[in-house]
XYZ file of C-alpha atoms in Angstrom:
561
model
C 102.381 110.349 96.907
C 103.802 109.191 100.157
C 107.041 110.790 101.247
C 109.529 110.104 103.926
C 112.925 111.581 104.700
C 116.359 110.416 105.435
C 119.750 112.098 105.918
C 121.891 109.693 103.981
C 125.303 108.686 105.286
C 128.059 110.315 103.457
C 131.207 108.361 103.140
C 134.274 109.170 101.198
C 136.605 106.248 99.994
C 137.234 103.017 101.918
C 138.559 103.487 105.354
C 142.212 102.496 105.711
C 142.710 99.489 107.825
C 146.154 100.340 109.393
C 147.590 103.431 111.124
C 151.297 104.608 110.595
C 151.646 104.820 114.170
C 151.021 101.244 115.569
C 150.050 100.983 119.176
C 150.291 97.421 120.470
C 147.320 95.604 122.240
C 148.474 94.590 125.820
C 148.567 90.888 126.494
C 146.361 90.828 129.679
C 143.978 93.073 131.735
C 143.282 93.389 135.193
C 139.394 92.740 134.476
C 137.118 91.687 131.784
C 135.097 94.804 131.646
C 136.446 98.401 130.607
C 134.091 101.138 131.596
C 134.867 104.492 129.718
C 135.138 107.421 131.788
C 136.923 109.881 129.633
C 139.184 110.815 132.391
C 142.334 110.970 130.441
C 141.612 114.435 128.667
C 141.144 112.889 125.058
C 138.957 110.634 123.377
C 141.498 107.896 122.527
C 140.849 104.043 123.206
C 144.755 103.846 124.073
C 144.742 106.211 126.797
C 144.608 104.149 130.237
C 143.009 107.156 132.197
C 140.130 107.158 130.011
C 138.902 103.591 131.405
C 138.374 102.096 134.792
C 137.706 98.505 135.969
C 140.211 96.924 133.797
C 143.598 98.255 134.893
C 144.098 100.597 131.707
C 143.176 100.461 128.088
C 141.115 97.800 126.717
C 142.747 94.423 125.535
C 141.614 91.618 123.493
C 138.571 89.663 125.047
C 137.347 92.528 127.310
C 133.753 93.794 127.434
C 133.372 97.583 126.875
C 130.822 99.818 128.644
C 129.733 103.401 127.855
C 127.617 105.241 130.231
C 125.847 108.335 128.873
C 126.617 109.909 132.435
C 130.252 109.988 131.497
C 129.768 111.338 128.027
C 129.295 114.576 126.339
C 126.500 114.844 123.889
C 127.389 113.337 120.627
C 130.945 112.486 121.651
C 133.005 110.512 119.398
C 135.430 107.959 121.059
C 138.380 106.850 118.891
C 139.424 103.340 118.505
C 143.243 103.853 117.875
C 144.177 100.387 119.074
C 145.040 98.083 115.951
C 143.767 94.608 116.071
C 141.364 95.071 119.017
C 138.941 92.265 119.513
C 136.369 92.688 122.136
C 133.281 90.583 123.439
C 130.244 92.634 124.206
C 129.764 96.345 123.876
C 127.302 97.642 126.364
C 125.420 101.068 126.266
C 123.782 102.851 129.222
C 121.502 106.026 128.754
C 120.400 106.863 132.350
C 116.702 107.594 133.491
C 114.399 108.159 130.722
C 116.091 110.565 128.479
C 115.364 108.533 125.543
C 116.124 110.443 122.245
C 115.996 109.302 118.737
C 117.554 112.335 117.550
C 120.906 112.150 118.749
C 123.701 109.632 119.101
C 124.634 108.849 123.075
C 127.872 108.111 121.530
C 129.839 107.254 118.454
C 132.940 105.011 118.102
C 135.300 106.237 115.034
C 138.776 105.474 113.923
C 140.251 103.891 111.156
C 141.169 100.558 112.913
C 138.798 97.852 112.456
C 136.916 96.571 115.727
C 136.251 92.811 116.074
C 133.100 92.011 118.183
C 132.976 88.441 119.196
C 129.556 88.436 121.176
C 127.300 91.310 120.800
C 126.030 94.961 121.255
C 123.396 95.798 123.874
C 121.906 98.680 125.904
C 119.408 101.378 125.992
C 121.426 104.087 124.325
C 121.855 105.099 120.514
C 125.081 104.036 119.096
C 126.864 104.933 115.963
C 129.801 102.655 115.389
C 131.734 104.361 112.346
C 134.960 102.353 112.460
C 134.978 99.068 110.466
C 133.280 96.174 112.401
C 134.613 92.515 111.833
C 132.595 89.758 113.350
C 134.732 87.522 115.597
C 131.804 85.132 116.475
C 128.278 84.944 116.106
C 127.123 88.313 117.110
C 123.666 89.478 118.489
C 122.555 93.145 118.321
C 119.910 94.023 120.978
C 120.571 97.524 121.576
C 117.732 100.071 121.196
C 119.447 101.561 118.006
C 122.661 100.830 116.301
C 124.077 102.111 113.434
C 127.132 100.457 111.432
C 129.165 101.637 108.752
C 131.309 98.708 107.102
C 130.768 95.260 108.466
C 132.816 92.101 107.594
C 130.560 89.131 108.413
C 133.860 86.830 108.422
C 132.009 83.534 108.244
C 129.893 84.330 111.187
C 125.986 85.138 111.748
C 124.468 88.473 112.784
C 121.395 88.404 114.639
C 119.404 91.637 115.126
C 117.065 91.439 117.919
C 116.766 95.286 118.340
C 117.142 97.848 115.793
C 120.090 98.278 113.228
C 120.661 100.439 110.556
C 123.591 100.304 108.000
C 124.488 102.373 105.217
C 127.908 100.986 104.978
C 129.157 98.025 102.935
C 128.419 94.478 104.455
C 130.929 92.096 103.081
C 132.111 88.638 103.611
C 130.126 85.341 103.995
C 127.489 84.878 106.901
C 123.932 84.975 107.582
C 121.620 87.748 108.780
C 118.656 86.886 111.050
C 116.188 89.638 111.926
C 114.064 89.370 114.868
C 113.615 93.137 115.209
C 114.069 95.988 112.717
C 116.812 96.526 110.255
C 117.562 98.948 107.597
C 119.957 98.249 104.848
C 120.988 100.919 102.496
C 124.690 100.086 101.414
C 126.145 98.762 98.095
C 126.890 95.492 99.906
C 128.518 92.334 98.622
C 128.138 89.653 101.358
C 126.935 86.144 100.531
C 124.479 84.250 102.819
C 120.904 84.317 103.622
C 118.737 86.818 105.119
C 115.858 85.669 107.155
C 113.019 87.928 108.479
C 111.294 86.501 111.501
C 107.583 86.661 112.783
C 107.022 90.344 113.791
C 110.295 91.633 112.272
C 110.778 93.999 109.361
C 113.682 94.853 106.949
C 113.613 98.076 105.273
C 115.596 98.758 101.913
C 115.001 102.204 100.906
C 117.988 103.730 98.962
C 119.355 103.956 95.547
C 121.405 100.756 96.139
C 119.806 97.728 94.331
C 122.542 95.653 95.851
C 121.711 96.420 99.647
C 120.604 92.528 99.688
C 124.209 91.586 98.781
C 125.227 89.021 96.209
C 122.925 87.982 93.638
C 123.136 84.243 94.858
C 121.810 85.155 98.331
C 118.412 83.933 99.426
C 115.813 86.127 101.513
C 113.141 84.253 103.507
C 110.125 86.235 104.985
C 108.557 83.833 107.605
C 104.817 84.367 108.484
C 104.254 87.707 110.197
C 107.412 89.214 108.882
C 107.704 91.920 106.272
C 110.315 93.187 103.587
C 109.819 96.776 102.418
C 111.722 97.606 99.440
C 112.019 101.048 97.832
C 114.529 101.099 94.762
C 115.019 103.266 91.722
C 112.453 102.985 88.902
C 113.493 100.152 86.719
C 115.696 98.216 89.262
C 116.022 94.396 89.000
C 116.320 92.438 92.362
C 118.157 89.144 91.580
C 118.008 87.435 94.687
C 115.724 84.390 95.332
C 112.813 85.245 97.782
C 110.572 82.982 99.955
C 107.247 84.303 101.546
C 105.732 82.374 104.506
C 102.409 83.602 104.272
C 100.296 86.761 105.439
C 96.963 88.477 104.648
C 95.638 91.602 103.205
C 95.734 93.341 106.477
C 99.304 92.369 107.308
C 101.143 91.982 104.003
C 104.662 90.425 103.618
C 105.911 92.413 100.730
C 105.869 96.230 100.047
C 107.398 97.325 96.997
C 107.811 100.818 95.586
C 109.815 102.684 93.115
C 111.565 105.699 94.633
C 113.202 109.001 93.700
C 115.484 110.801 95.731
C 116.096 114.739 95.832
C 118.480 115.538 98.409
C 117.582 114.038 101.773
C 113.877 113.543 100.592
C 112.885 110.245 99.172
C 109.527 109.911 97.443
C 107.434 106.921 96.446
C 106.708 107.211 92.666
C 104.937 104.985 90.035
C 107.564 102.945 88.530
C 108.564 99.597 87.820
C 110.590 96.942 89.816
C 111.506 93.348 88.551
C 112.269 90.336 90.552
C 114.523 87.944 88.490
C 115.308 85.477 91.341
C 112.834 82.560 91.966
C 109.714 83.516 94.188
C 108.747 80.608 96.539
C 105.243 80.664 98.344
C 104.674 78.368 101.512
C 101.342 79.733 102.119
C 99.149 82.373 100.464
C 100.210 85.814 100.938
C 99.628 89.555 99.886
C 101.704 92.229 98.441
C 101.541 96.013 98.365
C 102.942 97.970 95.498
C 102.937 101.546 94.228
C 103.916 100.658 90.658
C 104.564 97.695 88.575
C 106.091 94.825 90.189
C 106.968 91.708 88.037
C 108.352 88.280 88.983
C 110.094 86.903 85.886
C 110.302 83.249 86.875
C 107.129 81.074 87.194
C 105.863 80.164 90.651
C 105.442 76.616 91.659
C 101.418 75.910 91.940
C 99.939 75.509 95.515
C 99.815 79.058 96.797
C 99.063 82.389 95.461
C 100.148 85.989 96.070
C 97.433 88.563 95.933
C 97.509 92.424 95.582
C 96.195 94.421 98.804
C 92.757 95.816 97.004
C 92.339 99.514 97.673
C 95.771 100.314 98.736
C 97.843 98.820 95.508
C 97.366 100.065 92.219
C 95.024 97.580 90.078
C 96.835 94.927 87.791
C 100.203 96.076 89.119
C 101.557 92.686 90.135
C 102.852 90.432 87.400
C 103.222 86.816 88.239
C 102.891 83.404 86.449
C 102.538 80.081 87.758
C 104.329 76.929 86.481
C 102.033 74.121 85.270
C 102.648 70.324 85.699
C 105.213 70.236 82.731
C 107.056 73.206 84.321
C 105.691 75.747 81.624
C 104.432 79.085 82.694
C 100.703 79.449 82.992
C 100.167 83.200 82.599
C 96.448 83.023 82.852
C 96.849 83.122 86.618
C 98.979 86.272 86.600
C 98.143 88.882 89.097
C 95.159 86.923 90.923
C 92.831 88.570 93.211
C 90.953 86.433 95.614
C 87.067 86.857 95.079
C 86.576 86.555 98.923
C 88.645 89.844 99.741
C 86.784 92.872 98.569
C 88.273 96.261 98.922
C 87.989 97.502 102.535
C 85.361 100.132 102.897
C 86.797 103.464 104.512
C 84.248 105.723 105.954
C 85.152 109.260 107.475
C 81.611 110.947 107.682
C 79.376 111.269 110.779
C 76.424 108.798 110.468
C 75.600 107.468 114.020
C 72.105 106.066 112.977
C 73.656 103.942 110.172
C 74.096 100.541 111.081
C 76.434 98.066 109.435
C 76.470 94.091 108.772
C 79.841 92.875 107.753
C 79.768 89.525 106.019
C 82.630 87.002 105.407
C 85.643 88.785 103.785
C 84.222 92.476 104.197
C 86.358 95.092 105.824
C 84.981 98.278 107.347
C 87.334 101.041 108.440
C 85.623 103.550 110.717
C 87.359 106.750 110.749
C 84.095 108.755 111.269
C 81.044 107.686 113.198
C 78.771 104.688 112.730
C 75.986 103.229 114.531
C 75.488 99.572 115.307
C 77.995 96.945 113.858
C 77.300 93.389 113.527
C 80.247 91.290 112.417
C 79.474 87.929 110.798
C 82.805 86.983 109.132
C 84.008 90.363 108.392
C 86.471 92.775 110.038
C 86.014 95.971 111.728
C 88.878 98.649 111.923
C 89.542 102.304 112.381
C 90.008 105.171 114.882
C 86.455 106.501 114.781
C 83.393 105.738 116.882
C 80.440 103.134 116.518
C 77.531 101.822 118.521
C 77.213 98.410 120.015
C 79.459 95.865 118.426
C 78.363 92.348 118.041
C 80.553 89.905 116.674
C 79.603 86.042 115.874
C 82.647 85.695 113.615
C 85.530 87.474 112.096
C 87.608 90.053 113.736
C 87.901 93.249 115.529
C 91.328 95.273 115.034
C 91.402 98.938 116.007
C 93.199 101.614 114.410
C 95.588 101.615 111.548
C 98.373 99.541 112.917
C 97.706 100.415 115.765
C 95.110 102.624 117.292
C 91.953 103.258 119.474
C 88.417 102.616 118.394
C 85.667 103.956 120.434
C 82.474 101.714 120.572
C 79.179 101.174 122.529
C 78.558 97.990 124.400
C 80.792 94.947 123.169
C 79.064 91.503 122.605
C 81.538 89.041 121.477
C 80.023 85.592 120.702
C 82.838 84.399 118.590
C 85.598 85.753 116.175
C 88.806 87.273 117.205
C 89.932 90.504 118.902
C 93.142 91.514 117.104
C 95.699 93.287 118.985
C 98.898 95.071 118.053
C 101.449 96.538 120.811
C 103.690 99.165 119.184
C 104.396 101.205 122.388
C 102.975 102.173 125.839
C 101.616 105.643 125.011
C 97.815 105.929 124.243
C 97.329 105.255 120.559
C 100.585 103.301 120.339
C 98.843 99.939 120.945
C 95.452 98.607 120.032
C 92.489 99.433 122.211
C 88.810 99.298 122.389
C 87.449 102.419 124.428
C 83.827 101.095 125.344
C 80.835 103.032 126.648
C 78.493 100.221 127.954
C 78.746 96.692 128.942
C 81.516 94.396 127.833
C 80.705 90.570 127.245
C 83.469 88.198 125.842
C 81.404 85.157 125.798
C 77.932 83.825 126.232
C 76.105 80.643 125.571
C 76.524 81.284 121.878
C 80.230 81.275 121.861
C 83.522 82.850 122.979
C 85.859 85.255 121.315
C 89.498 84.520 120.830
C 92.300 87.068 121.556
C 95.300 87.541 118.942
C 98.215 89.508 120.081
C 101.399 90.565 117.903
C 104.140 93.314 118.193
C 104.101 96.008 115.772
C 107.210 96.607 113.871
C 110.229 96.207 116.456
C 108.511 97.140 119.682
C 109.548 95.439 122.726
C 108.255 96.192 126.230
C 109.743 96.324 129.528
C 108.869 94.086 132.342
C 105.680 95.564 134.151
C 104.559 97.375 131.140
C 100.588 97.389 131.292
C 98.476 97.790 128.093
C 94.749 98.385 128.681
C 93.244 96.678 125.503
C 89.705 97.149 126.497
C 88.975 100.361 128.377
C 85.606 99.614 130.004
C 83.732 102.746 131.397
C 82.007 102.838 134.590
C 82.082 100.184 137.331
C 80.536 97.210 135.388
C 82.470 94.133 135.526
C 83.468 92.265 132.358
C 81.440 89.412 131.440
C 83.300 86.294 130.468
C 86.759 85.670 129.361
C 88.792 85.138 126.077
C 88.975 81.724 124.797
C 91.529 79.636 126.747
C 92.571 82.665 128.623
C 91.377 82.852 132.393
C 92.200 85.620 134.809
C 95.933 85.929 135.084
C 96.502 83.452 132.400
C 99.917 83.691 130.563
C 99.936 84.604 126.871
C 102.994 83.893 124.898
C 103.970 86.506 121.950
C 107.223 85.362 120.353
C 109.712 85.217 123.097
C 107.895 87.246 125.607
C 105.047 86.510 127.965
C 101.981 88.688 129.042
C 99.685 88.118 131.780
C 96.038 88.869 131.074
C 93.593 90.484 133.607
C 89.947 91.163 133.398
C 89.933 93.340 136.418
C 93.028 95.526 135.425
C 93.427 99.288 134.835
C 90.900 101.215 137.035
C 89.383 97.785 138.279
C 87.112 96.476 135.365
C 89.283 96.722 132.403
C 91.122 94.035 130.185
C 94.819 94.555 130.564
C 97.965 92.802 129.285
C 100.989 93.094 131.467
C 104.857 92.283 130.272
C 105.398 89.398 132.732
C 108.896 88.284 131.861
C 111.102 90.298 129.194
C 114.158 88.279 128.948
C 117.630 89.636 128.963
C 118.555 90.903 125.536
C 121.457 88.861 125.338
C 120.209 85.784 126.734
C 121.308 84.137 130.216
C 124.946 83.383 128.913
C 125.872 87.062 128.822
C 125.408 88.972 132.066
C 125.567 92.510 132.277
C 128.318 94.186 134.317
C 127.614 95.812 137.500
C 127.658 99.357 135.862
C 123.858 100.000 135.593
C 123.634 98.698 132.032
C 120.023 98.263 131.317
C 118.024 95.985 128.943
C 116.894 97.019 125.627
C 114.099 99.629 125.544
C 112.537 100.032 121.962
C 109.972 102.389 120.579
C 107.645 101.895 117.704
C 109.458 102.877 114.591
C 106.647 105.025 112.863
C 107.922 108.112 111.153
C 111.266 108.274 112.509
C 114.540 110.147 111.928
C 117.667 109.517 113.572
C 120.486 111.937 113.396
C 123.883 110.887 114.528
C 126.202 113.815 114.777
C 130.016 112.676 114.692
C 133.324 114.393 114.788
C 136.793 113.529 113.239
C 135.741 115.267 110.021
C 133.098 112.671 109.253
C 129.575 113.878 107.726
C 126.506 113.701 109.555
C 125.050 110.294 109.570
C 121.261 109.803 109.758
C 118.617 107.366 109.353
C 114.966 107.243 108.965
C 112.529 104.424 109.066
C 109.343 105.060 107.257
C 106.234 103.851 108.869
C 104.471 101.039 107.680
C 101.724 102.041 105.272
C 98.792 99.881 105.937
C 95.263 99.864 107.126
C 95.896 97.470 110.076
């Protein structure tokens, strides 16, 4: 049984939307940017001395800046200005003092806060006051937690990381390019789109976290939807899956039980009563019984991840030419995808050959490996690796694999980037020569971001750590020295003389501004997004004003790759 932990948000009845004491919003301000200083001796928005740069308290249309250097740990500032509408909220955490365990600041109060543009910065933010979208809003902060949100006919785009245990209401669409957690009993109407490389986690006792039953959820190729619901839950939304494989599945479904702050995956049942649409073959992971009650249109199939899901736990039917369900195709399993072989023992003299579709996960020691269409993974140690076709994908999303000499004559080296620390991104640690191409063929390089990771400009990743002083022979297909490699909206530069002079490296060449060129950061030292891999992660946001502790945990993606 796999377990993860979350301190759930504890909210009382719905927050009142007006104060008995009404403080009017001034009509104009001296500047468009208000920087919080806290110099007024209290934590109220309405106190002019708490702000600099805008001639007093904030008015409609200004941007707000909160710098950690001016904030006490876990301070809560109070929005006591009724009807306040701001453009962008910037958060700044100076230096490298990054913490996922403490909110840099929280915005409380009972007055709704309208945001028209976005939230950005590198500090952890908790916005406890109700939020209203006054325009299409982009969230690109390192971490944001929200309570109640009214979409108000606008779209919410998540480029960074967002968690919400509150109620999302109103009409609008949610587009996720980063990571998002949904845990509230929401009522919003619209579409949820999970983009390539993004993930949405629904791990709560609310089966309505996806909003209205008429909503549609689209998981594009490379995206993932994680669902952990009570045993027997029924999910009514329509679901579209854009394709994946058994090493990067698009759908992870679990039944969960909760005791206190501990949520455990159990063997139970979950039903999807909406329409499942497949635009490519895809794979699903499930810890219990998952049933799609409506027939799937023919053309593509959904498969179980073998060895990592219970046999016969996926129940689907496919519509025939006359629209009738054909149950003979339920729970298909591709004959070309045998269960991965995981080895943990020490057998350095045992050589292995991987045929098409075979997957070897080496967490121990093996000898020479020849890849003729299969896939080599793991965090162990192997001898010489020769690849004619297939893939090498170190780790368990991601990780470091030690090898002898590398002889790549074809196939693909699959790299996931989940952070800058050792083991947070895929790496081959080679003792021996490295050849990426010869007269027989040339290997390709595939790069993807793991979960919500975004690098900073200049971050370097040694994807092949070549020992000694011997040079790299050849290059990856289409990637000469200093060639540019585009991954999503980011660009990396490859080098075969990187690291200590003979390593293969990827360097983040141009990480765009998190809100795009149309929104410039004020001259207050506000930085861009700095995200970290959301593996086993717990965030505790301590707030005052009588509100309970708010926490959030993102469980890691349980996979073999």
